[in-house]
Coordinates of C-alpha atoms and ligand atoms in Angstrom, one line a residue:
X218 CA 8.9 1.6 -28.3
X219 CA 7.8 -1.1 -30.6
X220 CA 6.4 -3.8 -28.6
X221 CA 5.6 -4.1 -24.7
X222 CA 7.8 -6.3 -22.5
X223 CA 6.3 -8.6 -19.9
X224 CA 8.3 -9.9 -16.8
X225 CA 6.8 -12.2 -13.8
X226 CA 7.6 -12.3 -10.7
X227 CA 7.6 -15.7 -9.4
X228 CA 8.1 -16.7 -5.6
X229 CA 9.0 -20.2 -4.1
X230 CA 9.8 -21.7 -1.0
X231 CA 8.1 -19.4 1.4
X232 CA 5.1 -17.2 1.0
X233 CA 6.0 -13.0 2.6
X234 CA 9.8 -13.1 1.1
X235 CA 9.3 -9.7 -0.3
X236 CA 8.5 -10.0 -4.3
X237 CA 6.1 -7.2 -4.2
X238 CA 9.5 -5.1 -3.0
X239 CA 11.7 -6.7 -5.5
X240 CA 9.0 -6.4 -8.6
X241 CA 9.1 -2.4 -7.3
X242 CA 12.7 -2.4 -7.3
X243 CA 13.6 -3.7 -11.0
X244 CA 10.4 -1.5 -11.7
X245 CA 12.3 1.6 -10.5
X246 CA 15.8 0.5 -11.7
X247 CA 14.4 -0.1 -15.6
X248 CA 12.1 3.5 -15.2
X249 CA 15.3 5.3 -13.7
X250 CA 16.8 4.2 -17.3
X251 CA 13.6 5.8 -18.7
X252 CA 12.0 3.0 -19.2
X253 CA 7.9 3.7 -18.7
X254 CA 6.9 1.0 -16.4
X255 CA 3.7 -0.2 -14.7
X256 CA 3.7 -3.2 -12.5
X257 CA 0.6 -5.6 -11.7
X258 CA -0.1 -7.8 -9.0
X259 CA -1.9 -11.4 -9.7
X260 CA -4.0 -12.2 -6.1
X261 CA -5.2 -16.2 -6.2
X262 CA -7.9 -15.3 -4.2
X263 CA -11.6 -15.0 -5.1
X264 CA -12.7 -12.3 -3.6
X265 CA -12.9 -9.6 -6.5
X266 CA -11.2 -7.5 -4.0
X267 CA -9.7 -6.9 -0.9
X268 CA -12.1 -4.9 -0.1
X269 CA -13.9 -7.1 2.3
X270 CA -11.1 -8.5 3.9
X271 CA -10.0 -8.1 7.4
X272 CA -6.7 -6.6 7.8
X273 CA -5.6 -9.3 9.6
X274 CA -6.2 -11.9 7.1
X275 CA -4.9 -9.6 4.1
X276 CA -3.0 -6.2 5.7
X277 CA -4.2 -3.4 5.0
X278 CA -6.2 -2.3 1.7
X279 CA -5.3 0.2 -0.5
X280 CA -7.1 1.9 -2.6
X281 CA -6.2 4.0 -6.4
X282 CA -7.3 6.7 -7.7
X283 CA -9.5 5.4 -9.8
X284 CA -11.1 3.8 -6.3
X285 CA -10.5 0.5 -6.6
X286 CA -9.6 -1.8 -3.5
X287 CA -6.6 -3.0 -3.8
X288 CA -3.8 -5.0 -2.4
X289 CA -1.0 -3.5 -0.3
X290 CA 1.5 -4.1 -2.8
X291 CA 0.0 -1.7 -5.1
X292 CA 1.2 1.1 -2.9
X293 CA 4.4 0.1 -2.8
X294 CA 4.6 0.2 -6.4
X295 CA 3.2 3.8 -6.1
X296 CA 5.6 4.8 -3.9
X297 CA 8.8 3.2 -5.7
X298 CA 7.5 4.6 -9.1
X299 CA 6.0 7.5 -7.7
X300 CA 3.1 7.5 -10.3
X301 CA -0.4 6.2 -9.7
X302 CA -1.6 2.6 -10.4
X303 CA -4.9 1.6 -11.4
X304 CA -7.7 -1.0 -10.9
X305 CA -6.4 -2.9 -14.4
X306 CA -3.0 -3.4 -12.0
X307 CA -4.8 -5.7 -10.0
X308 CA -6.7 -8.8 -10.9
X309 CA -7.8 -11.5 -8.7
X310 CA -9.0 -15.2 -8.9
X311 CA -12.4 -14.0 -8.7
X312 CA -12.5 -11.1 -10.7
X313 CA -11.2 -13.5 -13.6
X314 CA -13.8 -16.1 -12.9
X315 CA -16.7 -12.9 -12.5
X316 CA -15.8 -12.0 -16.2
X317 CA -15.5 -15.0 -17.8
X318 CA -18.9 -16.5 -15.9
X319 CA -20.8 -12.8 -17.4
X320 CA -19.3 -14.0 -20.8
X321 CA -20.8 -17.4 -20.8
X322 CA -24.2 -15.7 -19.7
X323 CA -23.9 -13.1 -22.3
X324 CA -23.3 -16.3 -25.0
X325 CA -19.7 -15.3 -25.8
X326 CA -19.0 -18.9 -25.5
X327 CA -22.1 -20.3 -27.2
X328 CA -21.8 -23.6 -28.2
X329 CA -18.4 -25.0 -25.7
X330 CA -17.4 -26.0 -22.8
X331 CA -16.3 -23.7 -20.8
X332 CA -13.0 -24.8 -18.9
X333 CA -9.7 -23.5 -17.1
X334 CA -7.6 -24.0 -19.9
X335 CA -8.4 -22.1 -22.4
X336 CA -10.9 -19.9 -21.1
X337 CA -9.4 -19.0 -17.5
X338 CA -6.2 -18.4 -18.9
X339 CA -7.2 -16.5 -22.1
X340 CA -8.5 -14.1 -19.4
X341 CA -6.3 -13.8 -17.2
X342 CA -4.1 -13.2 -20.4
X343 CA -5.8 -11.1 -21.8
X344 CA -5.7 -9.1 -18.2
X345 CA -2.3 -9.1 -18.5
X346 CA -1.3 -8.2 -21.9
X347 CA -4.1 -5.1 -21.9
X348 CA -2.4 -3.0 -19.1
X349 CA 0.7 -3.0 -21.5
X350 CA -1.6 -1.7 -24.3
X351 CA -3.8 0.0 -22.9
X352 CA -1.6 2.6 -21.1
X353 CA 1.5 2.1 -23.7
X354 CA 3.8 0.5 -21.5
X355 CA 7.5 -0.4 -22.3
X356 CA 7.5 -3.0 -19.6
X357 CA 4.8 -4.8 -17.5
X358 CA 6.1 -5.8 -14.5
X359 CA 3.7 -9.0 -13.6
X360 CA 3.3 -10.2 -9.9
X361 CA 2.2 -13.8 -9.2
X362 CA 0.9 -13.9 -5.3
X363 CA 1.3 -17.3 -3.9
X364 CA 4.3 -19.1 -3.8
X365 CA 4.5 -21.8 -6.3
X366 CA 2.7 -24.7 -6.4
X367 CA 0.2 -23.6 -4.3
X368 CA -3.4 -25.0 -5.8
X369 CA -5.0 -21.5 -6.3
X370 CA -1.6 -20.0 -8.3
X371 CA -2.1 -22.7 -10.8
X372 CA -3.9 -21.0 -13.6
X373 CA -1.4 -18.2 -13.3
X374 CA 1.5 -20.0 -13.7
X375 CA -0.3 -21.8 -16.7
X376 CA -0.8 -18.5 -18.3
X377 CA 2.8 -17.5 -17.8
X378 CA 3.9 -20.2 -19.5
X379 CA 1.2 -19.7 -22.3
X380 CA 2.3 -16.3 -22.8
X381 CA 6.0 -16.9 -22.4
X382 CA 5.9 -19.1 -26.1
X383 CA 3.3 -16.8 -27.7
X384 CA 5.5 -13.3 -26.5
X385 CA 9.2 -15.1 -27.1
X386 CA 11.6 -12.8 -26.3
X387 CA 9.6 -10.2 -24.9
X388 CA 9.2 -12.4 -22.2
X389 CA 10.7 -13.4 -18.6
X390 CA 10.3 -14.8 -15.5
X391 CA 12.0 -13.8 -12.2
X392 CA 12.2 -16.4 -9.7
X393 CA 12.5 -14.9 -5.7
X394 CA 13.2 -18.1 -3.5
X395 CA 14.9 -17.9 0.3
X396 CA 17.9 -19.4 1.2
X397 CA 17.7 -20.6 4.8
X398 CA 20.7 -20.2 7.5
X399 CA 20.8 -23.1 9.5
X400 CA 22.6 -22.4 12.5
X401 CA 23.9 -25.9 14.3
X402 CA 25.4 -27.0 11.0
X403 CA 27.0 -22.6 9.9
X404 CA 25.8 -23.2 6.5
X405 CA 23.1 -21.7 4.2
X406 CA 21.3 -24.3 2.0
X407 CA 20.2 -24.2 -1.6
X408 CA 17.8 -27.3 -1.6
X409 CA 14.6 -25.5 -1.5
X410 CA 15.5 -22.9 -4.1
X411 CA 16.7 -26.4 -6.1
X412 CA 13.7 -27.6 -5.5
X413 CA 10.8 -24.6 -6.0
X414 CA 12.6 -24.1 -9.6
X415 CA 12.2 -27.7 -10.1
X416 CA 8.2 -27.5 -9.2
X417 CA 8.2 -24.5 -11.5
X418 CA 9.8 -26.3 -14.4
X419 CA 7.2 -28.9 -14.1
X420 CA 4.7 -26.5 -14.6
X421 CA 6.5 -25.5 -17.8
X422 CA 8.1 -22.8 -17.0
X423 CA 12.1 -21.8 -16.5
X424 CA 13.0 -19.4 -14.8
X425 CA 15.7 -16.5 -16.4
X426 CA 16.7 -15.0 -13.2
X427 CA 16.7 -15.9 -9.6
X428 CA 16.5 -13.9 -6.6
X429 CA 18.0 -15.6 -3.6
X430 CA 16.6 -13.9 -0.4
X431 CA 18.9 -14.5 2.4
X432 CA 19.5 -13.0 6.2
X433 CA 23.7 -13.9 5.4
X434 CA 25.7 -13.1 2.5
X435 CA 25.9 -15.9 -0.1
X436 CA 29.9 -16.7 -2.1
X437 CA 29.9 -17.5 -5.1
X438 CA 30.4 -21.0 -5.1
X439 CA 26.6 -20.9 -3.5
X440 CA 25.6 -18.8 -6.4
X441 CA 27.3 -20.8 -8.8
X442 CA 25.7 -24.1 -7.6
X443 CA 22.4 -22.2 -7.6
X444 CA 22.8 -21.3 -11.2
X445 CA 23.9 -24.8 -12.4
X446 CA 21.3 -27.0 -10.6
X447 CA 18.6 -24.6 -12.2
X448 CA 19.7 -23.9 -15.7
X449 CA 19.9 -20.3 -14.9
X450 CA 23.1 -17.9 -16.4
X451 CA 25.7 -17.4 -13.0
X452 CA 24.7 -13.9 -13.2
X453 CA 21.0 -13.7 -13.6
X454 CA 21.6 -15.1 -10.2
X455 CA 21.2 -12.2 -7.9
X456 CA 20.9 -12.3 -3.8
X457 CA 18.7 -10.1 -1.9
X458 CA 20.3 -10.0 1.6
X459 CA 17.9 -8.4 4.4
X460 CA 18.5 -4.7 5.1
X461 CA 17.3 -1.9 7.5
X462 CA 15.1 -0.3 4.8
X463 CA 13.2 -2.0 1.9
X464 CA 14.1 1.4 0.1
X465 CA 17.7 -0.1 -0.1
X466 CA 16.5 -2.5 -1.9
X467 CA 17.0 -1.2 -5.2
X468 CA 20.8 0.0 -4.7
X469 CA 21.2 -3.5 -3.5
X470 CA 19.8 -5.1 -7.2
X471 CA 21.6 -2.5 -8.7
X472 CA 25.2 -3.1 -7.6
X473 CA 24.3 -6.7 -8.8
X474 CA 23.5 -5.3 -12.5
X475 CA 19.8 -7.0 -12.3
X476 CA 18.2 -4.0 -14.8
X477 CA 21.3 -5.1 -17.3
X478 CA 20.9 -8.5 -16.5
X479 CA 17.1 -8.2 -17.7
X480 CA 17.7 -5.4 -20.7
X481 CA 20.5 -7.6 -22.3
X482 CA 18.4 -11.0 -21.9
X483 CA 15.5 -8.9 -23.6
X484 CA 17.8 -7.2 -26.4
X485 CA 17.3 -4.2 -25.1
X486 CA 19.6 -1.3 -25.0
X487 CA 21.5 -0.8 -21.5
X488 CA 23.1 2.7 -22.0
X489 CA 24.5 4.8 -18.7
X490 CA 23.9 3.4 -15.5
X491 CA 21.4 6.2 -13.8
X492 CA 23.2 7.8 -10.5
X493 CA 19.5 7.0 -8.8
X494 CA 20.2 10.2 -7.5
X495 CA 17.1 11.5 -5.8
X496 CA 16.7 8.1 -4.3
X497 CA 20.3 8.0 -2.9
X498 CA 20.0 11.7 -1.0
X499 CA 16.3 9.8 0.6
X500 CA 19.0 7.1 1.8
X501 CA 21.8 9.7 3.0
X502 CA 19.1 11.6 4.8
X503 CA 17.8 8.2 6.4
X504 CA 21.4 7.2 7.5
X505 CA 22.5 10.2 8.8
X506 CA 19.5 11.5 10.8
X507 CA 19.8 11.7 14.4
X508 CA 17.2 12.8 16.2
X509 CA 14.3 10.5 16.8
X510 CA 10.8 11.4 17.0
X511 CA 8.2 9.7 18.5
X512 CA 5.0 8.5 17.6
X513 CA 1.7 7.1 18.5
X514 CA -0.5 5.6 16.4
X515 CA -3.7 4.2 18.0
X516 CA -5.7 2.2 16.5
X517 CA -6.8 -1.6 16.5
X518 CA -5.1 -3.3 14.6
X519 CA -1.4 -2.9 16.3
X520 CA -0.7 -6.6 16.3
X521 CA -0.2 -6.5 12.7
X522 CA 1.9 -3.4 11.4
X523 CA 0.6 -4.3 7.9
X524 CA -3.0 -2.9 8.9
X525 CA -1.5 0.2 8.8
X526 CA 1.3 0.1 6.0
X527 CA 0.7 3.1 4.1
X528 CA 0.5 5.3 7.3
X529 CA 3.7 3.5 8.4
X530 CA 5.8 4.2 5.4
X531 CA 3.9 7.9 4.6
X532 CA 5.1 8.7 8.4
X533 CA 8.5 6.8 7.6
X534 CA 8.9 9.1 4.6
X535 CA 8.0 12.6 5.9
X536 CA 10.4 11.8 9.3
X537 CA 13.6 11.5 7.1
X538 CA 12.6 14.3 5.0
X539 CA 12.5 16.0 8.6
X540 CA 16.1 14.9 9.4
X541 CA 14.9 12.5 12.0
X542 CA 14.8 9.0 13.1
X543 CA 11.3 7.6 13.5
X544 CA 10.3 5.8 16.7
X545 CA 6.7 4.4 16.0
X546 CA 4.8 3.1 18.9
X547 CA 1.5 1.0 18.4
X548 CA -1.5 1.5 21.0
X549 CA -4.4 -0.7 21.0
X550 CA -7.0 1.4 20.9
X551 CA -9.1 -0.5 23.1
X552 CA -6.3 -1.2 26.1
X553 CA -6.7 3.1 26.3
X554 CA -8.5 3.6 29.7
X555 CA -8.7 7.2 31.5
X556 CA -6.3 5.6 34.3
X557 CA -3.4 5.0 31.4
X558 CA -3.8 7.5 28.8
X559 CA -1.1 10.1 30.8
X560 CA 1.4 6.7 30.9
X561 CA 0.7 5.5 27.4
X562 CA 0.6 8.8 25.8
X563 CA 2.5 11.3 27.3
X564 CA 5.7 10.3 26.0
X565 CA 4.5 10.1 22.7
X566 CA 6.1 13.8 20.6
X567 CA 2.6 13.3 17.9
X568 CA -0.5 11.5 18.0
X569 CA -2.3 9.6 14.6
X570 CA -5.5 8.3 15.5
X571 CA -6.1 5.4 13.1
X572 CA -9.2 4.9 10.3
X573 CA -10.7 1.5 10.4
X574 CA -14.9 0.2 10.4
X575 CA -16.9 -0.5 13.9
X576 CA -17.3 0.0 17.7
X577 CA -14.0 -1.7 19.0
X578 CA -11.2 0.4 20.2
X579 CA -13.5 3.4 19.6
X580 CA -13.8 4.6 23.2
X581 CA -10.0 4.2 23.7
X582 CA -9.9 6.4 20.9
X583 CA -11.8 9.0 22.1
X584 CA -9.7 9.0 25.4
X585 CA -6.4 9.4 23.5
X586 CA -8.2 12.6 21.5
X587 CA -9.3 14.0 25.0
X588 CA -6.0 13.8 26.1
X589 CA -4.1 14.7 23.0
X590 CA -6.4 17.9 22.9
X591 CA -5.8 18.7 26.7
X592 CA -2.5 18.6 26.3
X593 CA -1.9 20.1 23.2
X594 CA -0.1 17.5 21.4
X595 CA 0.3 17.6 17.7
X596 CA -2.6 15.1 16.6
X597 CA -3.4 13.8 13.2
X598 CA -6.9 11.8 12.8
X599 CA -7.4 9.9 9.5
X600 CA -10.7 9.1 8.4
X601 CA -12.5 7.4 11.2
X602 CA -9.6 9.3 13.4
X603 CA -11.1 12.6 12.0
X604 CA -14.5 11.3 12.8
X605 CA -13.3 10.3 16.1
X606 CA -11.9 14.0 16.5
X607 CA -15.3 15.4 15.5
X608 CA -17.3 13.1 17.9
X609 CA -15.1 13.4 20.9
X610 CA -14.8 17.4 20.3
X611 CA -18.8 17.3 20.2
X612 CA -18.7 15.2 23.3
X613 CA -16.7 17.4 25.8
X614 CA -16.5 20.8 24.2
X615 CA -19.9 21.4 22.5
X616 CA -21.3 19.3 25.6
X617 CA -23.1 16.7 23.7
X618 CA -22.6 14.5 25.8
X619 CA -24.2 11.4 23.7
X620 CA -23.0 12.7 20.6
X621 CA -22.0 9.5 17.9
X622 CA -21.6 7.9 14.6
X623 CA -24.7 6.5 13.4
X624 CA -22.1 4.0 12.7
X625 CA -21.7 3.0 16.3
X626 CA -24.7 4.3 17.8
X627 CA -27.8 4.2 15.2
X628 CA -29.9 6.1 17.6
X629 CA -27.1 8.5 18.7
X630 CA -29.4 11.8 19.8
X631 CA -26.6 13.2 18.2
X632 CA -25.5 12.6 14.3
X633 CA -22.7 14.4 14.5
X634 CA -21.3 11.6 12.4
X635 CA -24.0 10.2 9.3
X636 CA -24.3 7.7 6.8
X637 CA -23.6 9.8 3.5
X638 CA -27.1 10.6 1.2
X639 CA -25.8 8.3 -1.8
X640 CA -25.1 5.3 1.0
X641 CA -28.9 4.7 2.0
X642 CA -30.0 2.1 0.1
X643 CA -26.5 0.3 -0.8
X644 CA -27.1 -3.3 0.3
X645 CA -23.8 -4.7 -1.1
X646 CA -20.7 -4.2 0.7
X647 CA -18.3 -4.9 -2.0
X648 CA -16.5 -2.1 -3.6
X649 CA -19.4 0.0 -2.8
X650 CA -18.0 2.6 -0.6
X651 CA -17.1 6.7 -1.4
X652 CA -14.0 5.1 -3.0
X653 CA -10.7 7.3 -4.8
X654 CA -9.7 10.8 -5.6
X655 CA -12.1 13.6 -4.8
X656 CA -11.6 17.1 -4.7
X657 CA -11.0 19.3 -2.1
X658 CA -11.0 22.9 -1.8
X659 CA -8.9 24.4 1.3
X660 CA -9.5 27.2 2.9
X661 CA -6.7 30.1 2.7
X662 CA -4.7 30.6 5.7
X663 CA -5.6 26.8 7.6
X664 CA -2.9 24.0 8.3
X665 CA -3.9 22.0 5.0
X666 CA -3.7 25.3 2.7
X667 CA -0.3 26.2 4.0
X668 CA 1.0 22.1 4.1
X669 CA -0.4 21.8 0.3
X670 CA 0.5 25.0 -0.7
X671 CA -2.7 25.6 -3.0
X672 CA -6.3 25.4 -2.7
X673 CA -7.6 22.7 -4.5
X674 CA -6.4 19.4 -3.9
X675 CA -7.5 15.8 -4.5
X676 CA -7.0 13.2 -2.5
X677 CA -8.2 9.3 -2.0
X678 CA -11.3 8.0 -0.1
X679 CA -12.7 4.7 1.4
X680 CA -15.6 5.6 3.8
X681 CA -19.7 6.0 4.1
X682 CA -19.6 8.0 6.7
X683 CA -19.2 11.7 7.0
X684 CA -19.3 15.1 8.9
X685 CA -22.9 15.8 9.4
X686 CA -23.1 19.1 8.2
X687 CA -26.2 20.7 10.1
X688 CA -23.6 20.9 13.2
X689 CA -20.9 22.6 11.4
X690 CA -21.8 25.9 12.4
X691 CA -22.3 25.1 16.4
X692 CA -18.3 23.6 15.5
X693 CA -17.4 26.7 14.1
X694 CA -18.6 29.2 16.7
X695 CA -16.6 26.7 19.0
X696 CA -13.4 26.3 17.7
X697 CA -13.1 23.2 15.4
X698 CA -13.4 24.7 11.7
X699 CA -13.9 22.9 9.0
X700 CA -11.2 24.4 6.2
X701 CA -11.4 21.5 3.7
X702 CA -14.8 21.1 2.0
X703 CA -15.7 19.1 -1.1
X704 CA -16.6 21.7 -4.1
X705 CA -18.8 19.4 -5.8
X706 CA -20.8 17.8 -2.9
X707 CA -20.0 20.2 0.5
X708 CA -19.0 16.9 2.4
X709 CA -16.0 18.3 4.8
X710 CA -13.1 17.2 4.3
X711 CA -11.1 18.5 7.0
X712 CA -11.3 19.8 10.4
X713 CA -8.8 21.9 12.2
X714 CA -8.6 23.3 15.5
X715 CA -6.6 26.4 15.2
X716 CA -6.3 27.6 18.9
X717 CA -4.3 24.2 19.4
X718 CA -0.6 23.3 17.4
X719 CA -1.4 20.4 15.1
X720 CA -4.7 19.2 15.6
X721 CA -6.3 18.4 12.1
X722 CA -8.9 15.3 10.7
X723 CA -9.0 14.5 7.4
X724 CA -11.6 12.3 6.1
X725 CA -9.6 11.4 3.1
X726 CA -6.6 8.9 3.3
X727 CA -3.3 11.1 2.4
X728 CA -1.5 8.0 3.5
X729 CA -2.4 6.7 0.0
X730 CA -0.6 9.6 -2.1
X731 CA 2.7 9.3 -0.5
X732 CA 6.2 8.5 -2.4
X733 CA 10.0 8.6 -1.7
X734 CA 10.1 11.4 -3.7
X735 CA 7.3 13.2 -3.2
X736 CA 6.3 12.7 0.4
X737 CA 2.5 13.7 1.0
X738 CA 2.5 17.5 2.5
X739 CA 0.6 17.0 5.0
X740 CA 2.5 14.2 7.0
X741 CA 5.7 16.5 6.5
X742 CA 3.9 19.6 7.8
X743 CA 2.3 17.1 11.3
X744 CA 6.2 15.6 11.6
X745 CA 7.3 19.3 11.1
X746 CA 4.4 20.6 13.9
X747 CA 5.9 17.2 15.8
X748 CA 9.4 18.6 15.6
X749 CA 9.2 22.1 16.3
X750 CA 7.2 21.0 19.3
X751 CA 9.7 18.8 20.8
Ligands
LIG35 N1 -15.8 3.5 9.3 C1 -15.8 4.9 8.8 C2 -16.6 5.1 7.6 O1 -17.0 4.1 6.9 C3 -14.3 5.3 8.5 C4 -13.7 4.4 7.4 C5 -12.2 4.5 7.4 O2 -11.6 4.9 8.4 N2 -11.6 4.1 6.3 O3 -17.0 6.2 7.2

């Protein structure tokens, strides 16, 4: 491949119209070609990261393996390319402005002013055009957040247009705008979409292809019209109508030739169109599945189902591999009182006890584990869930009956759960967490050895707390063994209880490493446990 091609994703109209699932969808429709593709998300924001957002302003943060804090979007790319993405696929505001303002410290700049234009854009540029180097990249699938002409998007949509006349051809912009229904007059209307490519043209750029998002099919007179108020081709006019799975998504853009739409308007070879094949059997499986299972997850966030998106769509994706429907049900963690545990829970088939930071919820928690355990239900705790497991286990099996999280309770008699060595003296909460892949090593014969199906695995992390290891032994002799340890460090990793079905903690977030097609292992073996149980 000679030179890397860039496309943006653009979005107008309305903010949350799904570019993140159409920049993953082109992203898997030009790698299915064998294309090798990496796609980048722009945030406005200055925070450097999402790191110290709350999920309710910003969903849920993900994290790569390289441990960087990271937008949600970025595991949706991971788990419609099914290969890993790294901190250089997502830059923010801030993180633009952080480098350039070290520059000017350093002198880089000695001698001029130091402005937006050229010095904010040359960066974020620069950003942009290095992930395609860097890592050899055919295409560079950009992501603008925002919607356009918001203030903050500004300097990105600058630097698009800056790097659409230096890159020429290798160059393009994708446009998603929505289509409204308006129901009194049974028509759909094309005004905003006329009018968000209009505000984009005034910033300098034209758009090569639009994305109409729409809840009702669109003729093609609408399409037509479309194309010839916005100087777009008719058929580099594509409509994303809504569907019952984003993973459709794809097929959708396919059957509309988008991935030949792009290759021929980047003279590109097109060649055979790829049978998706793998993809289509996850869709057959989804469709024909009867069965439902159901699920709890408690945590605190359930207002929001983006708090928890990777858990969602890990769950999502081991339940059809199962050959079952998934029925999720959200508990608020801190509505869980001894007198409704049996009427919230019982109904529930498996139990995931949430991760998240701080005393709220966290008693509910341990009410749901008490039961879950009582009752034998299959029950999968995820970071701060496994440290939930491991406090309320302490609590009323070990009989320590003030046992805690210095998290929670600094002057907990009991540590089961402890600030980690290398946290101490951290006074900066940004990006400063046991962040990314670590390694694992499980023991032979547990639940996690026999999900993974080897010993060693590595998985990713966003915590400061851990296991407190001068109890693991009064654990042990008492049923909860630790069969996942760290080989490097000894931190645990995992904690089973074997006398019980499905009852493992992992400090680690599997929930990160989970695809289409490779669902993580150990959400198919608790949806298995879940199944068999039923
Ligand atoms: N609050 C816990 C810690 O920092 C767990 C974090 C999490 O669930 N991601 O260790």
């Amino acid at each position: 491949m000679a030179d890397t091609k860039y496309i943006f994703v653009t979005g107008g109209v309305i903010s949350s119209l799904g570019k993140g699932i159409i920049a993953s969808s082109l992203g898997k429709l030009l790698q299915a070609r064998g294309y090798k593709v990496t796609i980048q998300k722009l945030d406005p924001y200055i925070n450097i990261d999402p790191g110290t957002l709350n999920p309710y302003e910003h969903g849920e943060c993900y994290v790569t393996v390289d441990g960087h804090e990271a937008d949600l979007d970025l595991g949706h790319y991971e788990r419609f390319l099914n290969q890993p993405t790294h901190r250089d696929n997502n830059i923010t505001t801030g993180r633009i402005y952080q480098n350039v303002i070290n520059k000017e410290r350093k002198g880089d700049y000695l001698g001029k002013t130091v402005q937006i234009v050229p010095h904010i854009t040359d960066e974020i540029r620069r950003n942009i055009k290095a992930l395609g180097t860097k890592y050899d990249y055919d295409f560079v699938i950009t992501e603008i957040g925002g919607t356009v002409g918001d203030i903050e998007s500004l300097p990105f949509i600058e630097s698009v247009r800056q790097l659409r006349w230096d890159l020429g051809k290798n160059c393009l912009c994708v446009h998603l705008t929505y289509v409204p229904y308006i129901a009194a007059a049974q028509e759909v209307k094309t005004k905003p979409t006329q009018h968000s490519v209009k505000q984009l043209q005034e910033s300098g750029v034209q758009p090569d292809m639009l994305v109409l998002r729409t809840e009702h099919l669109l003729n093609k007179d609408i399409l037509r019209k479309v194309a010839l108020f916005c100087n777009v081709d008719v058929d580099a006019v594509v409509q994303s109508v809504d569907v019952s799975t984003i993973y459709e998504v794809p097929i959708r853009m396919q059957e509309q030739g988008m991935d030949e739409i792009i290759l021929r308007k980047m003279g590109m070879p097109i060649g055979e169109k790829p049978a998706m094949q793998p993809w289509r059997e996850f869709l057959d499986k989804k469709k024909n599945a009867k069965e439902t299972v159901r699920i709890g997850l408690v945590g605190k966030y359930v207002e929001l189902p983006d708090a928890y998106k990777s858990i969602n769509e890990s769950l999502l994706q081991a339940t059809i591999y199962n050959d079952r429907k998934l029925d999720l049900q959200f508990i608020q963690s801190d509505k869980v009182t001894e007198a409704n545990v049996e009427e919230l829970l019982s109904s529930m088939d498996g139990i995931i006890i949430a991760p998240g930071f701080g005393q709220r919820g966290i008693e509910g928690k341990f009410i749901a584990l008490k039961y879950a355990r009582e009752n034998n239900k299959p029950t999968f705790g995820i970071c701060l869930g496994m440290q939930c497991m491991v406090i309320e286990y302490a609590r009323n099996v070990l009989g320590l009956k003030e046992a805690n999280s210095t998290e929670m309770e600094p002057h907990t008699p009991y540590n089961v759960i402890d600030l980690m060595e290398e946290q101490k003296n951290i006074t900066n909460l940004g990006g400063s967490m046991r962040l990314g892949a670590y390694k694992c090593k499980l023991q032979k014969g547990s639940l996690g050895y026999k999900a993974y199906g080897k010993e060693l695995i590595e998985e990713r992390h966003r915590h400061r707390f851990e296991f407190n290891n001068d109890y693991k032994k009064q654990f042990e002799e008492n049923g909860m063994k630790c069969t996942g340890i760290n080989p490097d460090t000894g931190l645990v990793e995992v904690v089973e209880v074997p006398a019980l079905k499905w009852f493992v903690g992992v400090q680690y977030h599997p929930e990160y490493n989970s695809t289409v097609i490779s669902p993580n292992p150990l959400f198919m073996s608790f949806i298995k446990a879940v199944v068999e149980n039923k």
